[in-house]
Short mmCIF file of C-alpha atoms in Angstrom, two decimals:
data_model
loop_
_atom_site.label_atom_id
_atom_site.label_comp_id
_atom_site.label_asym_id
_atom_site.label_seq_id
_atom_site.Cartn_x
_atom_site.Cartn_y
_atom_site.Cartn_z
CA UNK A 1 102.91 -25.02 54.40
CA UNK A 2 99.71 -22.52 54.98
CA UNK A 3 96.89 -23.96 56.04
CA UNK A 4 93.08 -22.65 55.93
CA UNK A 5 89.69 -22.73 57.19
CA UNK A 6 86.37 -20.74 56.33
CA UNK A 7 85.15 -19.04 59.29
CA UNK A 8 81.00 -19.00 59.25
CA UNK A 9 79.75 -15.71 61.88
CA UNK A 10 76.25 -16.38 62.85
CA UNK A 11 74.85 -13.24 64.57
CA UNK A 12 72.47 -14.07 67.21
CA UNK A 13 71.91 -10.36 68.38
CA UNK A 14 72.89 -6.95 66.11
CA UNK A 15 75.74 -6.55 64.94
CA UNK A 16 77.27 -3.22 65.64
CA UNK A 17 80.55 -3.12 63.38
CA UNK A 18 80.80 0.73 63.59
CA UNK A 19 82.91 3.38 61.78
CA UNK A 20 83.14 6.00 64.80
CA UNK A 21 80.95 8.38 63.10
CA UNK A 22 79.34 9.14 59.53
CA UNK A 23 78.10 11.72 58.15
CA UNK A 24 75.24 10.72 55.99
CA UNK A 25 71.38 9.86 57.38
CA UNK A 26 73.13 7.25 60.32
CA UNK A 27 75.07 8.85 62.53
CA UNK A 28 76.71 5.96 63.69
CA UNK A 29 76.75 3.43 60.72
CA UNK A 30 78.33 0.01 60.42
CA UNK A 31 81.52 -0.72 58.35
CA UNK A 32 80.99 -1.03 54.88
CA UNK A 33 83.49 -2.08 52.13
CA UNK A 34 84.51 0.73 49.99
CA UNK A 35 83.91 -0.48 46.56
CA UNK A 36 80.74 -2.74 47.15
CA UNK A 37 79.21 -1.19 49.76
CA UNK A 38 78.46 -4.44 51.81
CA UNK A 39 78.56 -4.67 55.64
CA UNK A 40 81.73 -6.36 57.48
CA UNK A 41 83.26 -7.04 60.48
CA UNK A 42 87.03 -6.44 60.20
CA UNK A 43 89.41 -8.87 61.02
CA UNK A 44 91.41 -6.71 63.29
CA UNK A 45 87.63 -7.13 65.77
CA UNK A 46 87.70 -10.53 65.00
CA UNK A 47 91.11 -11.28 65.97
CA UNK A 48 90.87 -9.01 68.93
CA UNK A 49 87.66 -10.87 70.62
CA UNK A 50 89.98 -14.29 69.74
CA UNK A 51 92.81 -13.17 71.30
CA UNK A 52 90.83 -12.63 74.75
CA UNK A 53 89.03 -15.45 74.51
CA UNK A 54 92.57 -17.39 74.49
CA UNK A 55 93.94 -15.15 77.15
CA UNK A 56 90.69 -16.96 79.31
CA UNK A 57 91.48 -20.49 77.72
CA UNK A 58 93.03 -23.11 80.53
CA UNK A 59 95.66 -24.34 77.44
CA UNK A 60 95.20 -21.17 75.27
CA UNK A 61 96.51 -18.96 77.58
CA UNK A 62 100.16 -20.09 77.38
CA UNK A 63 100.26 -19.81 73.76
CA UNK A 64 98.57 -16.01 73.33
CA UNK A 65 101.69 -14.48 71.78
CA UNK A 66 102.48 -17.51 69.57
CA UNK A 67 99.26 -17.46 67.65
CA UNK A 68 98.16 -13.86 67.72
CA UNK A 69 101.40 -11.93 68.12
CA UNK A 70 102.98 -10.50 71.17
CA UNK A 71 101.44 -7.32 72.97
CA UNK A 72 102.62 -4.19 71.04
CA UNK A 73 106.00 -2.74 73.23
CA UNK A 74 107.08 -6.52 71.87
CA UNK A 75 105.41 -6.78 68.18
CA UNK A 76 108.22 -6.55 66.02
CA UNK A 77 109.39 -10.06 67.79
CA UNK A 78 107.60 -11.82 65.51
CA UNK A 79 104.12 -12.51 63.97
CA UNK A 80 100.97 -14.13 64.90
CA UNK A 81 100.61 -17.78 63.52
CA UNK A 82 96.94 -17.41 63.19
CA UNK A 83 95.68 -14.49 60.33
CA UNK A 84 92.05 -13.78 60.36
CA UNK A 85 90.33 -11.93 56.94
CA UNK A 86 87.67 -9.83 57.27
CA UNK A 87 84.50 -11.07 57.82
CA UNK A 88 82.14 -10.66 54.73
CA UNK A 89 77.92 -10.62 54.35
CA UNK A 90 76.49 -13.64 53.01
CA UNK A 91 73.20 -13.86 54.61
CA UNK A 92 71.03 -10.83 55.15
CA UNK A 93 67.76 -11.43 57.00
CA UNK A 94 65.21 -8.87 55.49
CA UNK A 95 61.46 -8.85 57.22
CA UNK A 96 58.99 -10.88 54.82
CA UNK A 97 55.31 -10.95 54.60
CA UNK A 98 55.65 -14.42 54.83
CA UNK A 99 57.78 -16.63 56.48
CA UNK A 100 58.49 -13.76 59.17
CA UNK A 101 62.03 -12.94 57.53
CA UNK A 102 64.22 -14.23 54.84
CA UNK A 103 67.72 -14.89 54.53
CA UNK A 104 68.96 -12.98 51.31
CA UNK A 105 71.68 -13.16 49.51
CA UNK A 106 73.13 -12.17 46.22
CA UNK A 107 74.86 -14.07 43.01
CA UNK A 108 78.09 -11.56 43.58
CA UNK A 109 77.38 -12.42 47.35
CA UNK A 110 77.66 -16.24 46.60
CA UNK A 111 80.12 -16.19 44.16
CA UNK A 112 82.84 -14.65 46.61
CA UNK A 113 81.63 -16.97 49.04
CA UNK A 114 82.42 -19.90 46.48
CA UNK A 115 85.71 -18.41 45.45
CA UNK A 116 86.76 -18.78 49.53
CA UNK A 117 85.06 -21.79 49.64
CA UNK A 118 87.21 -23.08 46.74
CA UNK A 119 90.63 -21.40 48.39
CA UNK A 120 90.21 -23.59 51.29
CA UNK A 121 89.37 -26.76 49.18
CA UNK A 122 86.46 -27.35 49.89
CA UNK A 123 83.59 -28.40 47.14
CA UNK A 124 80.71 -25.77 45.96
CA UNK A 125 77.46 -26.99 46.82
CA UNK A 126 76.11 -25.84 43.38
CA UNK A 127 76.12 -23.33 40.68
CA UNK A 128 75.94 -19.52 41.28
CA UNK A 129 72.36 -18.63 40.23
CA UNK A 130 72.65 -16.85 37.13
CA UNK A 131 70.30 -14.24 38.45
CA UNK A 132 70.50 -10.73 36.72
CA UNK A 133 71.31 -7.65 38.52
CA UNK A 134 68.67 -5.82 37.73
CA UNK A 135 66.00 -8.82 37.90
CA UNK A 136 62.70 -8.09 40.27
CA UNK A 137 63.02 -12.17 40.74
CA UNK A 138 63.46 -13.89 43.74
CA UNK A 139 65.10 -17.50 43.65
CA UNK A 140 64.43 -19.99 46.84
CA UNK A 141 64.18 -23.43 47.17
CA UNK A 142 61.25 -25.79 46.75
CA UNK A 143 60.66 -25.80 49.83
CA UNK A 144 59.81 -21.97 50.73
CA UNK A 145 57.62 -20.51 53.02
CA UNK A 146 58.29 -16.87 51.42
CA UNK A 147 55.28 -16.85 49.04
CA UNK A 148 52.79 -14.63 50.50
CA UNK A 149 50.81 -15.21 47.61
CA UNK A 150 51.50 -17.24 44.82
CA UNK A 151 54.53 -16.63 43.20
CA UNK A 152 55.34 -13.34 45.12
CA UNK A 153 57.93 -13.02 47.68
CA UNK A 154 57.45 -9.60 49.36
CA UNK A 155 60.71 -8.11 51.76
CA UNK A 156 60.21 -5.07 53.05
CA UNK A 157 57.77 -3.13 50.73
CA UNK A 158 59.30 -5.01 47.53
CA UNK A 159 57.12 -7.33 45.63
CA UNK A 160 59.65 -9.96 43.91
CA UNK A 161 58.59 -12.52 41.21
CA UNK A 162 59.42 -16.20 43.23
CA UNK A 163 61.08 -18.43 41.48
CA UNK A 164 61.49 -21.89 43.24
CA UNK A 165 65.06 -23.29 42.23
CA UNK A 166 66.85 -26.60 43.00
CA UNK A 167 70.25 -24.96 42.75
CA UNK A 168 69.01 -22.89 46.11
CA UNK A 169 68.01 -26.16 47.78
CA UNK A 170 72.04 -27.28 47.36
CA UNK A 171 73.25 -24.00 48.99
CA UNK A 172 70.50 -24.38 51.44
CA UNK A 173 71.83 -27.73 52.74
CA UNK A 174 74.89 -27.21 52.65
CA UNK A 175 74.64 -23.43 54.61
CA UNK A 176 72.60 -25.22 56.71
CA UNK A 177 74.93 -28.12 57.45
CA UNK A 178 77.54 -25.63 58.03
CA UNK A 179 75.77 -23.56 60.42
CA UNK A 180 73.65 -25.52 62.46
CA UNK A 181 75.47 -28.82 62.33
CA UNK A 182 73.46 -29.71 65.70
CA UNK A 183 70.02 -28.76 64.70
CA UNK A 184 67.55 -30.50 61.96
CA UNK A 185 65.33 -27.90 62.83
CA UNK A 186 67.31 -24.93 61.92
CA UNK A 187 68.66 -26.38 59.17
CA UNK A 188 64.85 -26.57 58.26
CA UNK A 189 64.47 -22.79 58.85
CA UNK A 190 67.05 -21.94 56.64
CA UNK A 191 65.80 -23.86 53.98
CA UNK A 192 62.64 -22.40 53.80
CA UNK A 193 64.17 -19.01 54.19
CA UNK A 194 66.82 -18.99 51.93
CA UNK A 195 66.07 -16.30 48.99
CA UNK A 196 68.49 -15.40 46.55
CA UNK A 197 67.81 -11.96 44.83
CA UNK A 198 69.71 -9.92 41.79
CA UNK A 199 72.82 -8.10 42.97
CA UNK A 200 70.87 -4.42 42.71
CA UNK A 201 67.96 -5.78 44.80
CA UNK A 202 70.66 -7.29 47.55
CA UNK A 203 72.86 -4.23 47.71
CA UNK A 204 69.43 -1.94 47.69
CA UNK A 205 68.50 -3.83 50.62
CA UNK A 206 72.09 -4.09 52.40
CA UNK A 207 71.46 -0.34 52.41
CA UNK A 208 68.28 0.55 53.73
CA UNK A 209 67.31 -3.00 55.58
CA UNK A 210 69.73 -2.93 58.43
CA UNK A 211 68.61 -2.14 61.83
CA UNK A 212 68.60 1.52 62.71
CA UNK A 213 67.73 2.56 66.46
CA UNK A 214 66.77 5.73 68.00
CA UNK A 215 68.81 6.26 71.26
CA UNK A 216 68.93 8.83 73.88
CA UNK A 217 70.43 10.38 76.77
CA UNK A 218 68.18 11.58 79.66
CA UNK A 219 68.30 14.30 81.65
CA UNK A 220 68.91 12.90 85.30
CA UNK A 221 66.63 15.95 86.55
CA UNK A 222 64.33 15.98 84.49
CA UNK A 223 63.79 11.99 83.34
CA UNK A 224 63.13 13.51 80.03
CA UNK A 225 65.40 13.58 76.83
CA UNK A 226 69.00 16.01 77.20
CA UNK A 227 69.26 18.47 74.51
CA UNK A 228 70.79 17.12 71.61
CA UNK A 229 71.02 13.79 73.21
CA UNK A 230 69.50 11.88 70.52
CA UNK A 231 71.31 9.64 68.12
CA UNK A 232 70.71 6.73 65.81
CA UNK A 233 72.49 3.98 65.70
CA UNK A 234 72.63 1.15 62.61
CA UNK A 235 73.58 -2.92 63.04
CA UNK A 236 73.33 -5.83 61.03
CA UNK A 237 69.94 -7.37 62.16
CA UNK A 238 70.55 -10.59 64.17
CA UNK A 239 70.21 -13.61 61.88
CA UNK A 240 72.68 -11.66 59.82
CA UNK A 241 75.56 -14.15 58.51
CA UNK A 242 79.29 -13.64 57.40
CA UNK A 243 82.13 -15.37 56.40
CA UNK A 244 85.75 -15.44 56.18
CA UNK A 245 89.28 -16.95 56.50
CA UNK A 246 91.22 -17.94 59.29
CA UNK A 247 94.86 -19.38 58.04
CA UNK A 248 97.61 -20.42 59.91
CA UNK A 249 100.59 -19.17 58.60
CA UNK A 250 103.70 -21.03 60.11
CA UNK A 251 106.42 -18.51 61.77
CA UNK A 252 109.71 -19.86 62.92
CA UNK A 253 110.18 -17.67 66.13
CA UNK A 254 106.09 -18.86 67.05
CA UNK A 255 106.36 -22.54 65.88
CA UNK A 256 102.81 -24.19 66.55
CA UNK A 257 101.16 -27.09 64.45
CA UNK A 258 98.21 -25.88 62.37
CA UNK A 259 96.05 -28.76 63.96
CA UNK A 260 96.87 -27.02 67.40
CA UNK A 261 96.19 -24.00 65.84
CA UNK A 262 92.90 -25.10 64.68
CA UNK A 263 91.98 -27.15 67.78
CA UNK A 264 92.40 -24.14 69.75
CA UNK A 265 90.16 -22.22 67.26
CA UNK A 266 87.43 -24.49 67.38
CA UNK A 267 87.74 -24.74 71.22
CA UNK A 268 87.74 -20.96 71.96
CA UNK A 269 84.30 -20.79 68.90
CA UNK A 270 82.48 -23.54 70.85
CA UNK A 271 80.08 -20.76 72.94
CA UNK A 272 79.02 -17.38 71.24
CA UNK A 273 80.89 -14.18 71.82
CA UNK A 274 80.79 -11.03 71.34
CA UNK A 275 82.00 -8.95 68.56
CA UNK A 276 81.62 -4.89 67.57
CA UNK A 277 80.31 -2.50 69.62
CA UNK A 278 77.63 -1.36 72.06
CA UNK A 279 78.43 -4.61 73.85
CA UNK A 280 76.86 -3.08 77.03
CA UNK A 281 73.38 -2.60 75.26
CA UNK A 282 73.30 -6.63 74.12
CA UNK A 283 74.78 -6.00 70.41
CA UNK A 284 77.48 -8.58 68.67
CA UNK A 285 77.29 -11.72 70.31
CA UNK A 286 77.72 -13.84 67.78
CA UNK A 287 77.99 -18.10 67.31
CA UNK A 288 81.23 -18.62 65.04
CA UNK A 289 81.57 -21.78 63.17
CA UNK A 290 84.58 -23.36 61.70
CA UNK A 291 83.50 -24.85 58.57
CA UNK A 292 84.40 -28.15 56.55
CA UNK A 293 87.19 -28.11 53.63
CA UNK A 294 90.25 -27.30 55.32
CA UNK A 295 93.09 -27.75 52.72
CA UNK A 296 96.17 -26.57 52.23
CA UNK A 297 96.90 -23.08 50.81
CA UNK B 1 80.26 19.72 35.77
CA UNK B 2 79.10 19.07 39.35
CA UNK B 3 78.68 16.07 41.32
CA UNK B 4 75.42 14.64 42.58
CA UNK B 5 75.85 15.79 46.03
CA UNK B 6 77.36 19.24 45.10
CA UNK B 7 74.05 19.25 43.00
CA UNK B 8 71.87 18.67 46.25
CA UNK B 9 73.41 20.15 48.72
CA UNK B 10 73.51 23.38 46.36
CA UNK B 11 69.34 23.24 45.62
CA UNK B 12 68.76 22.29 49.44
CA UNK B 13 70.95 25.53 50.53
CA UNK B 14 68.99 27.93 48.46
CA UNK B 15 65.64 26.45 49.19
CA UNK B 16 66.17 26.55 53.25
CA UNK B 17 67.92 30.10 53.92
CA UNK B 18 64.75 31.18 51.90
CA UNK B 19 62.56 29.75 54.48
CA UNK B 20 61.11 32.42 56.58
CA UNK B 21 61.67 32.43 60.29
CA UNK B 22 58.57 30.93 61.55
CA UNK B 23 58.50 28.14 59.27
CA UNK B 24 62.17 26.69 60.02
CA UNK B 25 61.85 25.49 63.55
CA UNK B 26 58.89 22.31 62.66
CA UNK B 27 60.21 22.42 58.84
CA UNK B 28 63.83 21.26 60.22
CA UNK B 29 62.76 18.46 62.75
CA UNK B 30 60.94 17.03 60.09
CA UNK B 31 64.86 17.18 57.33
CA UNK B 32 66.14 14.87 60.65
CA UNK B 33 63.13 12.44 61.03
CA UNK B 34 62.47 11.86 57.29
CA UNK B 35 65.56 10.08 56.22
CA UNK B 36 65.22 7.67 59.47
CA UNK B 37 61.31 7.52 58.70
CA UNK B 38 62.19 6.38 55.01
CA UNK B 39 64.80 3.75 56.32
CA UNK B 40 62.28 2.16 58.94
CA UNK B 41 59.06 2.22 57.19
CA UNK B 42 60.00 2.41 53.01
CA UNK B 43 59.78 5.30 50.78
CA UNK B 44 56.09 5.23 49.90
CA UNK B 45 55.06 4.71 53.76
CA UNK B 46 57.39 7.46 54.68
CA UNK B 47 55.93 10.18 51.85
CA UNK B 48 52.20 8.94 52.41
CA UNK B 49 53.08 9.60 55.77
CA UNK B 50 53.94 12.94 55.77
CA UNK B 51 50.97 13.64 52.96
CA UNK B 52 48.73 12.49 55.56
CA UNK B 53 49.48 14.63 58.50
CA UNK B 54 49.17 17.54 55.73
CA UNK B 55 50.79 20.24 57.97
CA UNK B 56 53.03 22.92 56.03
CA UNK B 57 56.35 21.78 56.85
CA UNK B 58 55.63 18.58 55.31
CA UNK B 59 54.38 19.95 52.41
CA UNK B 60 56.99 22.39 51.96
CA UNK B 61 59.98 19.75 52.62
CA UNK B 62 58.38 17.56 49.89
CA UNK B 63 57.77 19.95 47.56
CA UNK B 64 61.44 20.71 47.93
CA UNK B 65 62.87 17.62 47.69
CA UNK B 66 60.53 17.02 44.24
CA UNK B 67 62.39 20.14 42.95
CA UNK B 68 65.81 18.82 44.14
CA UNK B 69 65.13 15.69 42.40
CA UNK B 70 63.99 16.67 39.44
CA UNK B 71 60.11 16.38 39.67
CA UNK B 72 57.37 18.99 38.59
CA UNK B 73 56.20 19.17 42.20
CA UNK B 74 54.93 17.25 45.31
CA UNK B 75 52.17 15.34 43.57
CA UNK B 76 54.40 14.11 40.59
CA UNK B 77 56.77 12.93 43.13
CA UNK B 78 54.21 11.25 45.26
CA UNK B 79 52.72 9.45 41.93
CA UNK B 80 56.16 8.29 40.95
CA UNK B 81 56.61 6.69 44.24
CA UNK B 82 53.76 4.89 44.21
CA UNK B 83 53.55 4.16 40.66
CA UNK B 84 57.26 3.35 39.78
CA UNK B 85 58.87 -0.56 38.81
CA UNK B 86 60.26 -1.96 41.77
CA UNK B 87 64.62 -0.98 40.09
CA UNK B 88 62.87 2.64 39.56
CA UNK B 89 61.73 2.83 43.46
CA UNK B 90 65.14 1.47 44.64
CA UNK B 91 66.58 4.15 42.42
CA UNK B 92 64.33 6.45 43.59
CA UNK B 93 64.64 5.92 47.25
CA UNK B 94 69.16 6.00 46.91
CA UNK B 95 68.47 9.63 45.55
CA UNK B 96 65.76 10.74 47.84
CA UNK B 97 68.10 9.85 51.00
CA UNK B 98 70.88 11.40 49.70
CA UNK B 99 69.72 14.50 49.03
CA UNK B 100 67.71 13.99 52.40
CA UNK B 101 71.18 14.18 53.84
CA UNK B 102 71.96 17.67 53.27
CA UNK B 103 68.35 18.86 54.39
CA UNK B 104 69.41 17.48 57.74
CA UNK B 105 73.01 18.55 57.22
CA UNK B 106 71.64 22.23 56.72
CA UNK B 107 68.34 21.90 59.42
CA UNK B 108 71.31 20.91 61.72
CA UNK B 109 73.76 23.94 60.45
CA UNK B 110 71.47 26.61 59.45
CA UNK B 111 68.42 26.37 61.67
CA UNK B 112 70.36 24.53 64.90
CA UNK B 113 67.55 22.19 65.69
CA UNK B 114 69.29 18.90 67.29
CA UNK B 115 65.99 16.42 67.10
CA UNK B 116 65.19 16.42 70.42
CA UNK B 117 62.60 19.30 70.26
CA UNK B 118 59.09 18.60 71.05
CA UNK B 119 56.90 18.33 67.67
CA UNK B 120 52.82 17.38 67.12
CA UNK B 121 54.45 13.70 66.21
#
């Protein structure tokens, strides 16, 4: 039997996810999927920061192989017990004129998010918004703090029509349930944050609204910049959130309960860690949350 | 047929190796700022940015890029930016930084200017 649970990533600093190198404007861009051309984190960097965090664990330790594999001279032993997915954008912050940022997100964006939600049995909080792609609206809940004037929502230097909707105030709870199960007050903040905007608005702004830094190199002489010693670098802005799977897949050589699988999951996610790159220079630490509606796969 | 990009990068190629000598140095640290300044600040800031400082480069990059993208000049591309629907300007601003990204590619290739060079800001 394969069990599941929806991983929730919470980034409370950027998120550098990198590629190595790119050639476009960024020259060194996050991780994008191919085909959509949304941000992720892949579960290989996922799994990797886990499997540390275990090898640190009082009770974890003696179980590394069993749950994430054995070390590579020894990997065709046998399989991990514990398969992580990639971890997918559901939440982009994006600078407001009011409300200081808001959390965006997408119909495509929720509707994958429901269709993992559903694979690991848990309920939808409410309908997808039926939001066109093309639409210059922006859907939050009743209780926004986005309107810079009335009925405008402005991110970035886009003007969107606002369109208060109780099916946001549904996701809004139960997002912020999910993320901030500790805090009435963030739970607060998300609900007045929450904006849900046409696919071609959200991808627009999954583009050009992540956080892109000019760094350099200086000159230990000189104190000033070393030729050619000037790069930029892109992130997903903190407040960014993502999601994915984490299922435990039972392997007869590796034997562990899921529950034990799971307990040790939630006990290695209780503080933040760090994920991505450019670790050194504060990026990628990150609060993960396992998430209600566990079922079987 | 050609693709978009085989489409830019051709315009962008002719338009720079015509560029005479004294012009190339300022003319390609501005190809490596632009696409950054767009991605910070928003197309219109970034264009009525460079319209402001009115130095040469600046006009001559936009004035390229207007061609590249299929605009009269400059001034219709300036308009359009600050007259177009909000799906028109997201449009607007995919095109503008990928085309931006072979000016760079070529100021990079061509004229060997790395970013770092001192410039009036």
């Amino acid at each position: 039997m394969n069990f599941s649970r929806l991983l929730l990533m919470h980034a409370l600093s950027p998120l550098h996810a990198g590629t190595g190198q790119g050639v476009g404007v960024i020259d060194l861009p996050i991780a994008r999927e191919k085909a959509t051309g949304l941000p992720y984190v892949p579960g290989s960097s996922v799994k990797g920061v886990l499997r540390e965090a275990c090898m640190a664990d009082d009770k974890g330790r003696h179980h590394v192989s069993q749950v994430f594999g054995p070390e590579s001279e020894q990997a065709s032993d046998h399989a991990g017990t514990l398969h992580i997915s990639d971890q997918r954008l559901l939440l982009l912050p994006v600078r407001s004129f009011a409300g200081t940022f808001a959390w965006t997100t997408s119909p495509y964006g929720l509707a994958r998010f429901a269709r993992d939600l559903t694979a690991v049995g848990g309920a939808l909080p409410g309908f997808i918004p039926s939001l066109p792609a093309n639409s210059d609206q922006a859907w939050t809940t009743e209780a926004t703090k986005l309107c810079a004037q009335e009925k405008t929502v402005i991110l970035e230097d886009l003007d969107l029509v606002a369109q208060p909707q109780a099916a946001v105030n549904a996701w809004a709870d139960w997002l912020g349930r999910a993320l901030f199960p500790e805090s009435a007050d963030w739970q607060a903040w998300l609900r007045e944050r929450l904006c849900v905007v046409g696919d071609d608005v959200f991808n627009f702004l999954a583009e050009t609204a992540t956080e892109t830094t000019a760094r350099i190199r200086l000159d230990d002489e000189t104190k000033t910049v070393a030729e050619g010693a000037l790069w930029y670098e892109e992130a997903l802005p903190a407040e960014s959130v993502l999601y994915g799977l984490a299922v435990a897949v039972p392997v007869k050589k590796a034997e562990l309960e899921a529950d034990f699988i799971f307990t040790l999951l939630a006990r290695l996610l209780e503080k933040p860690l760090q994920f991505g790159g450019k670790a050194s220079v504060g990026r990628g630490l990150c609060q993960v949350r396992v998430a209600d509606g566990g079922a079987t796969l | 047929m050609q693709t978009r990009d085989q489409r830019y990068a051709r315009r962008a190629y002719e338009q720079m190796t015509a560029l005479p000598e004294g012009d190339r140095a300022r003319y390609g640290a501005l190809a490596l700022k632009l696409p950054v300044l767009i991605r910070t600040a928003g197309l219109a800031q970034a264009v009525a940015f460079v319209e402001a400082r009115g130095k040469r480069e600046g006009e001559l990059l936009l004035e390229h890029l207007a061609q590249t993208l299929g605009f009269s000049g400059r001034s219709h591309l300036g308009a359009t930016v600050r007259e177009a629907p909000v799906m028109v300007y997201l449009s607007l601003t995919r095109r503008t930084l990928a085309a931006l990204v072979w000016y760079k590619r070529f100021a990079q290739s061509l004229f060997k200017v790395s970013g770092t060079e001192e410039t009036d800001g």
